[in-house]
Tab-separated table of C-alpha atoms in Angstrom:
chain	number	residue	atom	x	y	z
A	2	MET	CA	-21.031	69.320	-3.686
A	3	LYS	CA	-23.449	66.537	-4.011
A	4	LYS	CA	-22.283	65.596	-7.310
A	5	ILE	CA	-18.712	65.349	-6.015
A	6	LEU	CA	-19.659	62.975	-3.268
A	7	THR	CA	-21.647	61.020	-5.668
A	8	LEU	CA	-18.652	60.496	-7.874
A	9	ASN	CA	-16.512	59.656	-4.843
A	10	LEU	CA	-18.906	56.955	-3.752
A	11	LEU	CA	-18.897	55.535	-7.259
A	12	ALA	CA	-15.148	55.575	-7.172
A	13	ILE	CA	-15.193	53.710	-3.839
A	14	PHE	CA	-17.612	50.941	-5.232
A	15	LEU	CA	-15.460	50.506	-8.225
A	16	ILE	CA	-12.371	50.093	-6.422
A	17	MET	CA	-13.751	48.179	-3.436
A	18	PRO	CA	-12.540	44.881	-4.900
A	19	TRP	CA	-8.896	46.114	-4.795
A	20	CYS	CA	-9.315	46.638	-0.819
A	21	SER	CA	-8.156	42.915	-0.828
A	22	ALA	CA	-5.057	43.000	-2.801
A	23	ALA	CA	-3.167	40.176	-4.404
A	24	HIS	CA	-0.190	38.635	-2.680
A	25	TYR	CA	1.703	35.920	-4.479
A	26	ILE	CA	3.377	32.841	-3.196
A	27	VAL	CA	5.763	31.674	-5.652
A	28	GLY	CA	8.568	28.814	-5.731
A	29	PHE	CA	10.521	26.437	-7.576
A	30	VAL	CA	9.942	22.716	-7.770
A	31	GLU	CA	12.858	20.503	-8.749
A	32	ASN	CA	12.237	17.596	-10.803
A	33	ALA	CA	12.360	14.165	-8.935
A	34	LYS	CA	15.700	12.581	-8.546
A	35	ASP	CA	14.425	9.829	-10.810
A	36	SER	CA	14.103	12.519	-13.507
A	37	ALA	CA	10.310	12.661	-13.159
A	38	ASN	CA	9.228	16.194	-14.338
A	39	ALA	CA	7.526	18.390	-11.817
A	40	ASP	CA	5.500	20.216	-14.360
A	41	GLY	CA	1.935	19.111	-14.416
A	42	HIS	CA	1.731	18.205	-10.769
A	43	SER	CA	-0.602	20.105	-8.420
A	44	ILE	CA	0.622	22.041	-5.545
A	45	LEU	CA	-1.769	22.928	-2.581
A	46	LEU	CA	-1.429	26.050	-0.296
A	47	TRP	CA	-3.158	26.552	3.005
A	48	ASN	CA	-3.059	28.448	6.262
A	49	PRO	CA	-2.735	25.746	8.931
A	50	SER	CA	-4.257	28.179	11.508
A	51	ALA	CA	-7.398	28.289	9.281
A	52	GLY	CA	-7.432	24.517	8.340
A	53	ILE	CA	-6.526	22.839	5.228
A	54	ASN	CA	-10.071	22.863	4.075
A	55	ASP	CA	-9.441	26.539	3.021
A	56	ASN	CA	-6.835	25.960	0.508
A	57	LEU	CA	-5.738	27.005	-3.121
A	58	SER	CA	-4.011	24.987	-5.668
A	59	ASP	CA	-1.906	25.609	-8.804
A	60	THR	CA	-0.455	23.405	-11.427
A	61	ILE	CA	3.178	23.582	-11.578
A	62	GLY	CA	4.830	24.724	-14.796
A	63	PRO	CA	3.447	26.009	-18.128
A	64	LEU	CA	-0.125	24.766	-17.519
A	65	GLY	CA	-0.334	26.791	-14.105
A	66	ASN	CA	-0.535	30.432	-13.202
A	67	SER	CA	3.210	30.857	-13.388
A	68	ASN	CA	3.387	29.810	-17.121
A	69	THR	CA	6.897	28.724	-16.422
A	70	ASN	CA	8.570	25.335	-16.266
A	71	ASN	CA	8.916	24.071	-12.607
A	72	ILE	CA	7.419	27.362	-11.068
A	73	TYR	CA	4.081	27.767	-9.338
A	74	MET	CA	2.301	30.875	-8.505
A	75	ILE	CA	-0.650	31.249	-6.021
A	76	ASP	CA	-2.400	34.383	-4.822
A	77	CYS	CA	-2.870	33.710	-1.074
A	78	GLU	CA	-5.244	36.622	-0.881
A	79	LEU	CA	-7.863	34.184	-2.753
A	80	LEU	CA	-8.054	32.091	0.403
A	81	ASN	CA	-11.391	32.441	1.951
A	82	ASN	CA	-9.648	33.977	5.019
A	83	GLY	CA	-7.156	35.851	2.941
A	84	CYS	CA	-3.559	36.100	4.152
A	85	SER	CA	-1.650	38.864	5.743
A	86	VAL	CA	1.853	39.691	6.639
A	87	GLY	CA	3.088	37.519	9.407
A	88	ASN	CA	0.992	34.505	8.327
A	89	ILE	CA	2.714	31.086	8.003
A	90	LEU	CA	1.420	29.129	5.098
A	91	THR	CA	2.038	25.676	4.158
A	92	LEU	CA	2.420	24.056	0.743
A	93	LYS	CA	2.775	20.402	-0.610
A	94	ILE	CA	2.551	18.697	-3.853
A	95	LEU	CA	-0.392	16.411	-4.158
A	96	ASN	CA	-0.396	12.857	-5.379
A	97	ASN	CA	-2.104	12.765	-8.726
A	98	GLY	CA	-1.946	9.056	-8.918
A	99	ASP	CA	1.636	8.686	-9.916
A	100	ASN	CA	3.050	8.631	-6.469
A	101	TYR	CA	5.098	11.756	-6.838
A	102	VAL	CA	4.529	14.137	-3.979
A	103	SER	CA	6.410	16.307	-1.618
A	104	GLY	CA	6.750	16.880	2.125
A	105	GLU	CA	5.218	20.024	3.539
A	106	THR	CA	6.939	23.463	3.249
A	107	ASN	CA	6.151	26.685	5.094
A	108	VAL	CA	6.512	30.190	4.099
A	109	SER	CA	5.990	33.291	5.961
A	110	VAL	CA	3.931	36.127	4.246
A	111	ALA	CA	6.033	39.263	3.971
A	112	GLY	CA	5.767	42.441	1.978
A	113	TYR	CA	6.247	43.651	-1.755
A	114	GLY	CA	3.555	41.514	-3.175
A	115	TYR	CA	4.955	38.186	-3.159
A	116	ASP	CA	7.260	35.650	-1.389
A	117	ILE	CA	9.583	32.902	-2.569
A	118	VAL	CA	9.241	29.507	-0.898
A	119	ASN	CA	12.302	27.511	-0.452
A	120	ASN	CA	12.879	25.061	-3.261
A	121	ILE	CA	10.709	22.001	-3.181
A	122	THR	CA	11.996	18.528	-4.622
A	123	LEU	CA	9.466	16.370	-6.181
A	124	ASN	CA	9.763	13.074	-4.154
A	125	SER	CA	10.613	9.860	-6.081
A	126	PRO	CA	8.545	6.869	-4.970
A	127	PRO	CA	10.497	3.814	-4.014
A	128	ASN	CA	11.014	1.664	-6.846
A	129	ILE	CA	11.147	-2.373	-6.292
A	130	SER	CA	13.497	-3.495	-8.982
A	131	SER	CA	13.132	-7.335	-8.185
A	132	VAL	CA	11.456	-9.771	-5.980
A	133	GLU	CA	12.148	-13.430	-5.491
A	134	VAL	CA	10.540	-15.792	-3.281
A	135	ASP	CA	11.860	-19.246	-2.265
A	136	ASP	CA	12.544	-21.642	0.552
A	137	ASP	CA	16.140	-22.626	1.768
A	138	LEU	CA	16.322	-24.870	-1.245
A	139	THR	CA	16.955	-22.673	-4.197
A	140	ILE	CA	17.175	-25.631	-6.473
A	141	PRO	CA	14.824	-26.378	-8.088
A	142	SER	CA	13.871	-22.683	-8.155
A	143	ASN	CA	10.271	-21.567	-7.607
A	144	GLU	CA	9.265	-24.567	-5.722
A	145	ILE	CA	8.564	-24.778	-2.013
A	146	ASP	CA	8.648	-28.170	-0.118
A	147	LEU	CA	6.741	-28.075	3.204
A	148	ILE	CA	7.612	-29.885	6.223
A	149	PRO	CA	5.172	-32.543	7.686
A	150	ALA	CA	3.454	-31.359	10.878
A	151	ASP	CA	5.677	-28.277	10.970
A	152	THR	CA	6.208	-24.868	9.419
A	153	LYS	CA	8.731	-24.041	6.586
A	154	GLU	CA	10.672	-20.736	6.372
A	155	VAL	CA	9.838	-18.884	3.108
A	156	THR	CA	11.841	-15.755	2.259
A	157	CYS	CA	10.897	-13.030	-0.243
A	158	ARG	CA	13.753	-10.905	-1.140
A	159	ALA	CA	13.165	-7.464	-2.935
A	160	ILE	CA	15.807	-4.911	-4.035
A	161	VAL	CA	14.512	-1.526	-3.765
A	162	THR	CA	15.920	1.632	-5.375
A	163	GLU	CA	15.096	4.875	-3.608
A	164	TYR	CA	16.593	7.972	-5.321
A	165	ASP	CA	15.941	10.139	-2.385
A	166	GLY	CA	18.288	8.079	-0.454
A	167	LYS	CA	17.885	4.547	1.240
A	168	ASN	CA	17.323	6.038	4.612
A	169	THR	CA	13.975	7.607	3.488
A	170	LEU	CA	12.543	3.944	3.266
A	171	ALA	CA	10.309	3.804	6.360
A	172	ASN	CA	9.023	0.259	6.387
A	173	ALA	CA	8.185	-2.732	4.374
A	174	THR	CA	5.494	-5.379	4.584
A	175	GLY	CA	4.947	-8.551	2.730
A	176	LYS	CA	2.062	-10.785	1.804
A	177	PHE	CA	2.293	-14.419	0.694
A	178	PHE	CA	-0.989	-15.905	-0.659
A	179	ASP	CA	-2.366	-18.606	-2.816
A	180	ASN	CA	-2.568	-16.926	-6.239
A	181	SER	CA	-5.501	-18.964	-7.219
A	182	ILE	CA	-8.102	-18.470	-4.367
A	183	SER	CA	-6.792	-15.641	-2.391
A	184	ASN	CA	-5.541	-12.186	-3.024
A	185	TYR	CA	-3.352	-9.520	-1.606
A	186	SER	CA	-6.068	-7.958	0.607
A	187	ALA	CA	-7.383	-11.113	2.040
A	188	THR	CA	-7.197	-11.998	5.754
A	189	ASP	CA	-4.562	-14.438	7.023
A	190	ASP	CA	-5.279	-18.188	6.947
A	191	ASN	CA	-2.793	-20.689	7.185
A	192	ASN	CA	-4.071	-22.457	4.112
A	193	MET	CA	-3.785	-19.430	1.824
A	194	HIS	CA	-2.637	-16.280	3.222
A	195	TYR	CA	0.266	-14.972	5.346
A	196	THR	CA	1.311	-11.530	6.286
A	197	ASN	CA	4.527	-10.080	7.612
A	198	ASN	CA	4.093	-6.509	8.660
A	199	SER	CA	7.696	-5.756	9.677
A	200	CYS	CA	10.077	-7.021	6.995
A	201	TYR	CA	13.718	-6.354	7.545
A	202	ILE	CA	15.193	-3.503	5.549
A	203	ASN	CA	18.895	-4.114	5.007
A	204	TYR	CA	20.245	-0.549	4.617
A	205	SER	CA	23.810	-1.903	4.130
A	206	TYR	CA	22.793	-3.435	0.979
A	207	GLY	CA	24.120	-1.802	-2.239
A	208	ASN	CA	24.685	1.710	-3.226
A	209	ILE	CA	23.329	4.819	-1.402
A	210	ASN	CA	20.002	4.385	-3.365
A	211	GLU	CA	19.610	0.829	-2.866
A	212	ALA	CA	18.223	-1.439	0.035
A	213	GLU	CA	17.424	-5.046	0.412
A	214	VAL	CA	13.974	-6.191	1.831
A	215	LEU	CA	13.677	-9.589	3.349
A	216	CYS	CA	10.211	-10.784	4.381
A	217	LYS	CA	10.079	-14.148	6.083
A	218	PHE	CA	7.069	-16.281	6.392
A	219	TYR	CA	6.557	-19.418	8.365
A	220	VAL	CA	4.443	-21.500	6.177
A	221	TRP	CA	2.366	-24.353	7.769
A	222	TYR	CA	2.382	-27.896	6.416
A	223	TYR	CA	-1.216	-27.548	5.281
A	224	ALA	CA	-0.760	-24.592	2.993
A	225	ASN	CA	-2.496	-25.187	-0.280
A	226	ALA	CA	-0.525	-26.957	-3.004
A	227	GLN	CA	-0.894	-24.211	-5.517
A	228	ASN	CA	0.827	-21.323	-7.186
A	229	TRP	CA	1.598	-18.651	-4.529
A	230	ASN	CA	2.340	-14.973	-4.794
A	231	CYS	CA	4.769	-13.230	-2.606
A	232	THR	CA	4.183	-9.384	-2.823
A	233	VAL	CA	6.407	-6.795	-1.091
A	234	ASP	CA	5.203	-3.274	-0.216
A	235	VAL	CA	7.670	-0.643	0.674
A	236	ASN	CA	6.874	2.889	2.116
A	237	ASP	CA	8.944	5.939	2.260
A	238	ASN	CA	8.845	8.536	4.750
A	239	LEU	CA	6.074	10.307	2.816
A	240	SER	CA	3.949	7.348	3.032
A	241	ILE	CA	4.434	6.644	-0.672
A	242	HIS	CA	4.565	3.069	-1.497
A	243	SER	CA	5.522	0.598	-4.259
A	244	ARG	CA	4.561	-2.952	-4.563
A	245	LYS	CA	5.884	-5.916	-6.517
A	246	GLY	CA	5.305	-9.645	-6.443
A	247	ASP	CA	6.903	-12.854	-7.631
A	248	LEU	CA	5.223	-16.396	-7.913
A	249	THR	CA	6.302	-19.700	-6.673
A	250	PHE	CA	4.694	-23.151	-6.278
A	251	ILE	CA	4.100	-25.005	-3.200
A	252	ASN	CA	4.477	-28.656	-3.828
A	253	PRO	CA	2.003	-31.373	-2.689
A	254	LEU	CA	2.995	-32.732	0.474
A	255	LEU	CA	1.827	-36.410	1.431
A	256	ALA	CA	2.320	-37.010	4.979
A	257	LEU	CA	0.538	-38.757	7.845
A	258	GLY	CA	0.870	-39.021	11.618
A	259	LEU	CA	-0.160	-42.237	13.554
A	260	ASP	CA	-0.712	-43.287	17.060
A	261	SER	CA	2.437	-45.642	17.933
A	262	VAL	CA	0.633	-48.934	18.827
A	263	ILE	CA	-2.626	-50.810	18.143
A	264	ASP	CA	-3.157	-52.733	21.380
A	265	PHE	CA	-5.519	-55.530	21.080
A	266	ASN	CA	-5.122	-56.391	24.848
A	267	ILE	CA	-5.634	-60.056	26.062
A	268	VAL	CA	-7.424	-62.224	23.496
A	269	SER	CA	-8.153	-66.061	23.880
A	270	ASP	CA	-7.400	-68.380	21.047
A	271	ARG	CA	-10.266	-68.798	18.749
A	272	ASP	CA	-11.694	-65.502	19.771
A	273	VAL	CA	-11.976	-62.149	17.820
A	274	SER	CA	-10.570	-59.361	19.733
A	275	ASN	CA	-12.548	-56.227	20.894
A	276	GLU	CA	-12.228	-53.256	18.518
A	277	SER	CA	-9.187	-51.218	18.798
A	278	LYS	CA	-9.361	-47.488	17.563
A	279	PHE	CA	-6.392	-46.011	15.828
A	280	ASN	CA	-5.981	-42.312	14.926
A	281	VAL	CA	-4.671	-41.487	11.499
A	282	THR	CA	-3.687	-37.604	10.912
A	283	ASN	CA	-3.042	-35.853	7.579
A	284	TYR	CA	0.223	-34.047	8.103
A	285	GLY	CA	0.155	-32.979	4.394
A	286	ASN	CA	-1.582	-30.559	2.097
A	287	VAL	CA	-3.573	-32.997	-0.008
A	288	LYS	CA	-6.321	-35.269	0.550
A	289	ILE	CA	-5.122	-38.747	1.221
A	290	ASN	CA	-6.230	-42.517	0.889
A	291	LEU	CA	-4.366	-45.149	2.709
A	292	SER	CA	-1.986	-47.773	1.435
A	293	LEU	CA	-2.046	-50.734	4.025
A	294	SER	CA	0.055	-53.823	4.500
A	295	GLY	CA	1.378	-55.873	7.391
A	296	TYR	CA	3.908	-58.459	8.509
A	297	GLY	CA	4.855	-60.421	11.436
A	298	PHE	CA	8.652	-60.610	11.630
A	299	LYS	CA	9.605	-59.450	8.026
A	300	GLU	CA	8.044	-57.973	5.108
A	301	ASN	CA	5.807	-60.317	2.984
A	302	ASP	CA	6.026	-63.218	5.555
A	303	GLY	CA	2.247	-63.652	5.222
A	304	ASN	CA	1.733	-63.127	8.768
A	305	ALA	CA	0.102	-60.407	10.942
A	306	MET	CA	1.831	-61.260	14.210
A	307	ASN	CA	4.615	-63.456	15.613
A	308	CYS	CA	3.874	-64.897	19.156
A	309	SER	CA	5.974	-66.160	21.815
A	310	LEU	CA	4.159	-69.383	22.804
A	311	GLY	CA	2.065	-72.122	21.263
A	312	GLU	CA	2.260	-74.677	18.449
A	313	ILE	CA	1.900	-72.199	15.671
A	314	LYS	CA	3.459	-69.005	16.906
A	315	ASN	CA	1.984	-67.016	13.928
A	316	ILE	CA	-1.185	-65.112	13.266
A	317	SER	CA	-1.905	-65.195	9.603
A	318	ILE	CA	-2.261	-61.767	7.824
A	319	SER	CA	-5.854	-62.455	6.918
A	320	ASN	CA	-6.900	-62.652	10.625
A	321	GLU	CA	-6.096	-58.840	11.178
A	322	ARG	CA	-8.849	-56.951	9.753
A	323	PHE	CA	-9.951	-53.389	9.680
A	324	ASN	CA	-12.691	-50.909	9.007
A	325	LEU	CA	-11.659	-47.407	7.865
A	326	THR	CA	-15.307	-45.794	8.027
A	327	LYS	CA	-17.283	-47.415	10.751
A	328	SER	CA	-17.002	-48.645	14.222
A	329	ASN	CA	-18.635	-51.948	15.469
A	330	SER	CA	-18.622	-52.242	19.097
A	331	GLY	CA	-19.155	-55.329	21.202
A	332	GLU	CA	-18.307	-58.840	20.949
A	333	MET	CA	-18.092	-60.458	17.570
A	334	ASN	CA	-18.145	-63.966	16.115
A	335	LEU	CA	-15.796	-64.924	13.286
A	336	SER	CA	-18.557	-64.792	10.698
A	337	GLU	CA	-19.481	-61.034	11.619
A	338	PHE	CA	-15.748	-60.331	11.826
A	339	GLY	CA	-15.451	-61.197	8.228
A	340	ASN	CA	-18.215	-59.305	7.082
A	341	LYS	CA	-17.667	-56.068	8.734
A	342	TYR	CA	-13.902	-55.831	8.415
A	343	VAL	CA	-11.422	-55.805	5.535
A	344	ASN	CA	-8.489	-58.200	5.778
A	345	LEU	CA	-5.055	-56.792	5.922
A	346	THR	CA	-2.612	-57.997	3.007
A	347	SER	CA	1.028	-58.627	2.856
A	348	TYR	CA	1.315	-56.243	-0.100
A	349	PRO	CA	0.367	-52.663	-0.003
A	350	ASP	CA	-3.530	-52.268	-0.953
A	351	VAL	CA	-4.745	-48.722	-1.426
A	352	LYS	CA	-8.044	-48.128	0.485
A	353	LYS	CA	-10.327	-45.082	0.007
A	354	PHE	CA	-10.000	-42.920	3.045
A	355	ASN	CA	-10.550	-39.486	1.695
A	356	LEU	CA	-8.997	-37.731	4.736
A	357	ASP	CA	-8.808	-34.107	3.750
A	358	TYR	CA	-5.924	-31.881	4.863
A	359	ARG	CA	-6.145	-29.580	7.694
A	360	LYS	CA	-8.371	-26.438	7.166
A	361	ASN	CA	-8.866	-25.156	10.643
A	362	ASP	CA	-6.031	-23.026	12.001
A	363	LEU	CA	-7.265	-23.474	15.697
A	364	LEU	CA	-7.625	-27.184	15.925
A	365	ASN	CA	-6.610	-29.947	14.019
A	366	ASP	CA	-9.589	-31.176	11.896
A	367	ALA	CA	-7.533	-33.706	9.698
A	368	ILE	CA	-7.803	-36.681	11.991
A	369	ASN	CA	-9.861	-39.785	11.330
A	370	LEU	CA	-10.136	-42.865	13.394
A	371	THR	CA	-9.602	-46.307	11.892
A	372	TYR	CA	-11.129	-49.720	13.686
A	373	TRP	CA	-9.088	-52.920	13.944
A	374	ARG	CA	-9.792	-56.373	15.336
A	375	ILE	CA	-7.762	-59.510	15.093
A	376	TYR	CA	-8.654	-63.169	15.275
A	377	VAL	CA	-6.433	-65.429	17.286
A	378	PRO	CA	-6.447	-69.013	15.951
A	379	ARG	CA	-6.258	-72.035	17.810
A	380	GLY	CA	-2.816	-72.923	19.418
A	381	VAL	CA	-1.467	-69.442	19.486
A	382	TYR	CA	-0.251	-68.193	22.893
A	383	GLY	CA	2.029	-65.678	24.567
A	384	ASP	CA	3.031	-62.294	23.545
A	385	CYS	CA	2.251	-61.325	20.016
A	386	GLN	CA	3.750	-58.496	17.916
A	387	GLY	CA	3.345	-57.534	14.221
A	388	ASN	CA	3.697	-54.415	12.028
A	389	ILE	CA	1.307	-52.515	9.863
A	390	ILE	CA	2.510	-50.170	7.228
A	391	PHE	CA	0.580	-47.020	6.592
A	392	GLY	CA	1.160	-45.120	3.519
A	393	ALA	CA	-0.392	-41.900	2.201
A	394	VAL	CA	-1.698	-41.857	-1.315
A	395	GLN	CA	-3.055	-38.665	-3.016
A	396	ALA	CA	-6.811	-39.201	-3.158
A	397	PRO	CA	-8.423	-38.469	-6.478
A	398	GLY	CA	-10.042	-35.315	-7.185
A	399	ASP	CA	-8.011	-33.313	-4.670
B	3	MET	CA	-22.212	65.868	8.348
B	4	ASN	CA	-21.151	62.686	10.196
B	5	LYS	CA	-22.305	60.782	7.443
B	6	TYR	CA	-20.142	62.629	5.032
B	7	LEU	CA	-17.143	62.222	7.383
B	8	LEU	CA	-17.603	58.483	7.370
B	9	ILE	CA	-17.855	58.273	3.822
B	10	LEU	CA	-14.646	60.350	3.441
B	11	PHE	CA	-12.886	58.225	5.974
B	12	LEU	CA	-13.927	55.035	3.979
B	13	ALA	CA	-12.853	56.528	0.753
B	14	ILE	CA	-9.420	57.325	2.301
B	15	LEU	CA	-9.100	53.954	3.886
B	16	CYS	CA	-9.920	51.971	0.702
B	17	THR	CA	-8.266	54.238	-1.769
B	18	SER	CA	-5.061	54.790	0.089
B	19	GLY	CA	-2.511	54.390	-2.525
B	20	ILE	CA	-5.148	54.658	-5.409
B	21	LEU	CA	-4.014	57.044	-7.870
B	22	LEU	CA	-6.363	58.661	-10.348
B	23	ALA	CA	-3.713	59.310	-12.875
B	24	GLU	CA	-5.320	62.130	-14.769
B	25	ASP	CA	-3.418	64.536	-12.536
B	26	PHE	CA	-0.095	62.956	-13.292
B	27	LYS	CA	0.302	63.005	-16.972
B	28	GLU	CA	3.884	63.906	-16.662
B	29	GLY	CA	4.481	60.937	-14.433
B	30	ILE	CA	2.676	58.435	-12.167
B	31	LYS	CA	4.308	58.223	-8.821
B	32	LEU	CA	4.092	54.777	-7.306
B	33	ALA	CA	4.912	54.460	-3.681
B	34	GLU	CA	6.723	51.636	-2.049
B	35	GLY	CA	4.461	48.753	-1.444
B	36	LYS	CA	1.043	48.454	-2.996
B	37	ASN	CA	-0.625	50.882	-5.322
B	38	VAL	CA	-3.908	50.731	-7.105
B	39	ILE	CA	-3.897	52.748	-10.254
B	40	ASN	CA	-6.443	53.618	-12.995
B	41	ILE	CA	-4.645	55.301	-15.901
B	42	ASN	CA	-7.275	57.363	-17.552
B	43	PHE	CA	-5.327	59.223	-20.026
B	44	GLY	CA	-4.571	57.713	-23.552
B	45	PHE	CA	-1.572	55.793	-24.273
B	46	ASN	CA	-0.575	52.973	-26.371
B	47	PRO	CA	-1.314	49.491	-24.782
B	48	PHE	CA	1.757	47.568	-23.823
B	49	TYR	CA	2.616	44.252	-22.165
B	50	VAL	CA	3.216	43.973	-18.364
B	51	GLU	CA	6.385	42.285	-19.047
B	52	ASP	CA	7.703	45.435	-20.877
B	53	LEU	CA	6.524	47.624	-18.160
B	54	VAL	CA	8.591	45.622	-15.642
B	55	LYS	CA	11.673	45.428	-17.866
B	56	ILE	CA	11.559	49.275	-17.806
B	57	TYR	CA	10.774	49.555	-13.988
B	58	PRO	CA	12.320	46.733	-12.487
B	59	GLU	CA	11.434	48.066	-9.019
B	60	ILE	CA	7.922	46.715	-9.724
B	61	THR	CA	7.553	43.366	-8.196
B	62	THR	CA	3.953	42.332	-9.010
B	63	VAL	CA	1.117	43.574	-11.315
B	64	THR	CA	-2.470	42.266	-10.851
B	65	TYR	CA	-5.407	42.848	-13.024
B	66	ASN	CA	-8.739	41.699	-11.760
B	67	ASP	CA	-11.892	41.825	-13.592
B	68	SER	CA	-15.152	40.251	-12.463
B	69	GLU	CA	-14.315	36.887	-13.837
B	70	LYS	CA	-10.508	36.201	-13.275
B	71	GLU	CA	-7.593	37.453	-11.898
B	72	LEU	CA	-4.458	38.109	-14.145
B	73	GLY	CA	-1.132	38.265	-12.142
B	74	TYR	CA	2.556	38.856	-13.183
B	75	VAL	CA	5.477	38.619	-10.699
B	76	ASN	CA	8.791	39.938	-11.308
B	77	VAL	CA	10.764	36.975	-10.120
B	78	PHE	CA	12.549	34.022	-11.884
B	79	GLY	CA	12.781	36.126	-15.034
B	80	GLY	CA	9.005	37.075	-14.889
B	81	ILE	CA	6.309	34.618	-14.218
B	82	GLY	CA	2.509	34.709	-14.698
B	83	ASP	CA	0.283	36.276	-17.262
B	84	ASN	CA	2.003	38.582	-19.655
B	85	PHE	CA	-1.314	40.583	-20.023
B	86	MET	CA	-1.769	43.949	-21.818
B	87	ILE	CA	-2.061	47.294	-19.929
B	88	TYR	CA	-4.747	49.357	-21.217
B	89	PRO	CA	-6.058	52.902	-20.414
B	90	ASN	CA	-9.028	53.209	-18.138
B	91	GLN	CA	-8.359	49.814	-16.386
B	92	THR	CA	-7.421	49.359	-12.831
B	93	TYR	CA	-4.243	47.727	-11.898
B	94	GLU	CA	-2.587	46.753	-8.623
B	95	ILE	CA	1.170	47.494	-8.931
B	96	THR	CA	3.563	46.541	-6.028
B	97	THR	CA	6.943	48.012	-5.827
B	98	ARG	CA	9.829	47.373	-3.796
B	99	LYS	CA	10.661	51.157	-3.750
B	100	GLU	CA	9.170	54.435	-5.044
B	101	VAL	CA	9.104	54.774	-8.646
B	102	THR	CA	7.649	57.175	-11.257
B	103	LEU	CA	6.021	55.772	-14.344
B	104	ASN	CA	6.287	57.965	-17.465
B	105	LEU	CA	3.840	56.480	-19.984
B	106	LYS	CA	3.268	57.889	-23.559
């Protein structure tokens, strides 16, 4: 009797592992609609009620448990918590880096040793077939001309092919950035990086698998004159994305802004006026010097101003002088006036100013003062008016 | 006495469906559902795929040694490992209805 019991115990210990039997979850994975093969991809199984950390995986196809094309086979009893009839298990294909995944599919554990999961289709990632970036002037192509003191609308247009149906496209974003000193992931800065997080998806475009994505950017006049990259990123409803870019060039913009009038107030003849300050603003995207010239009534007349009274009625061009770097306050005699200020000329003369373009998005830091005085010669009276022509010239080394 | 009863209960619980086949040389009767069998009489080893072809009522066959599990599922034309069935090894066989195996 004792011997029989011992044998029974031995049998129990030998067979104990079989107390938790196998139960297979099997299914068929259809190749992606763009023809990518499902074989070789990994599929994950877990019981949501136990959490995804307790999971099992298999390789679809001949390299996996099934040894069969497009089929997977997982013994759910190997979960740490096992599986039993009535359990709802979830499966999904993992992203192995090629962006082919699947949505989640559920299966209910029943009897007879296995359960078949509804067919899963390998999801095709969206494919951006083309990207073009330009402004409203498409000729010449790949050039963007900014607008002084304003923004310019730049559009990135992408054509997307989505074999799972265009309606599976969930959202599109775009980045437009200076390709030389910025990058896709950089933060926004009007000089070098712009983001559009809600590009327009035109589902009416093309066939059932095509859509058009339009990303608009409003680019400021002080965006760097460089090669720029517009990259469009499209997500489908499984958060799988595709990204593609195109290059363009932002042309240099020479532009400046000025106060409207230099007012010297009342000046007696044979006196030098007080100093008048005059703002010059760089409204372009390159460092500028100034080209300066003046005239009284018409260009090259040799005068700075025409006056309404007096014997002469003209102030010679050489009597209007400026200093582009330093203020000299207070009254001034003619000699000091000559030493500390440079005379205006009738012809354009380029003067070093080195006014950099705007670099601060919050306040305009591309403004410099210029300083002006005029000497009124003997015999000039009345109201005097003249013209100063400011020109912007690209400063060397910019 | 209670100890023996407990052991007997556990034995019945864990070996329900386990058939020690020496008593069934003329046919191994498998019940609907899961069966664990250890065929301890001599026969020529054969592939599990061949077993399932002869007995299509079998849905799964599983062999588990200490290192790995081999499984065969009778679906999609037969998937999994087409392993050999040997005497004196333990296998789990699931059937969708009662079937009697006649092995030689």
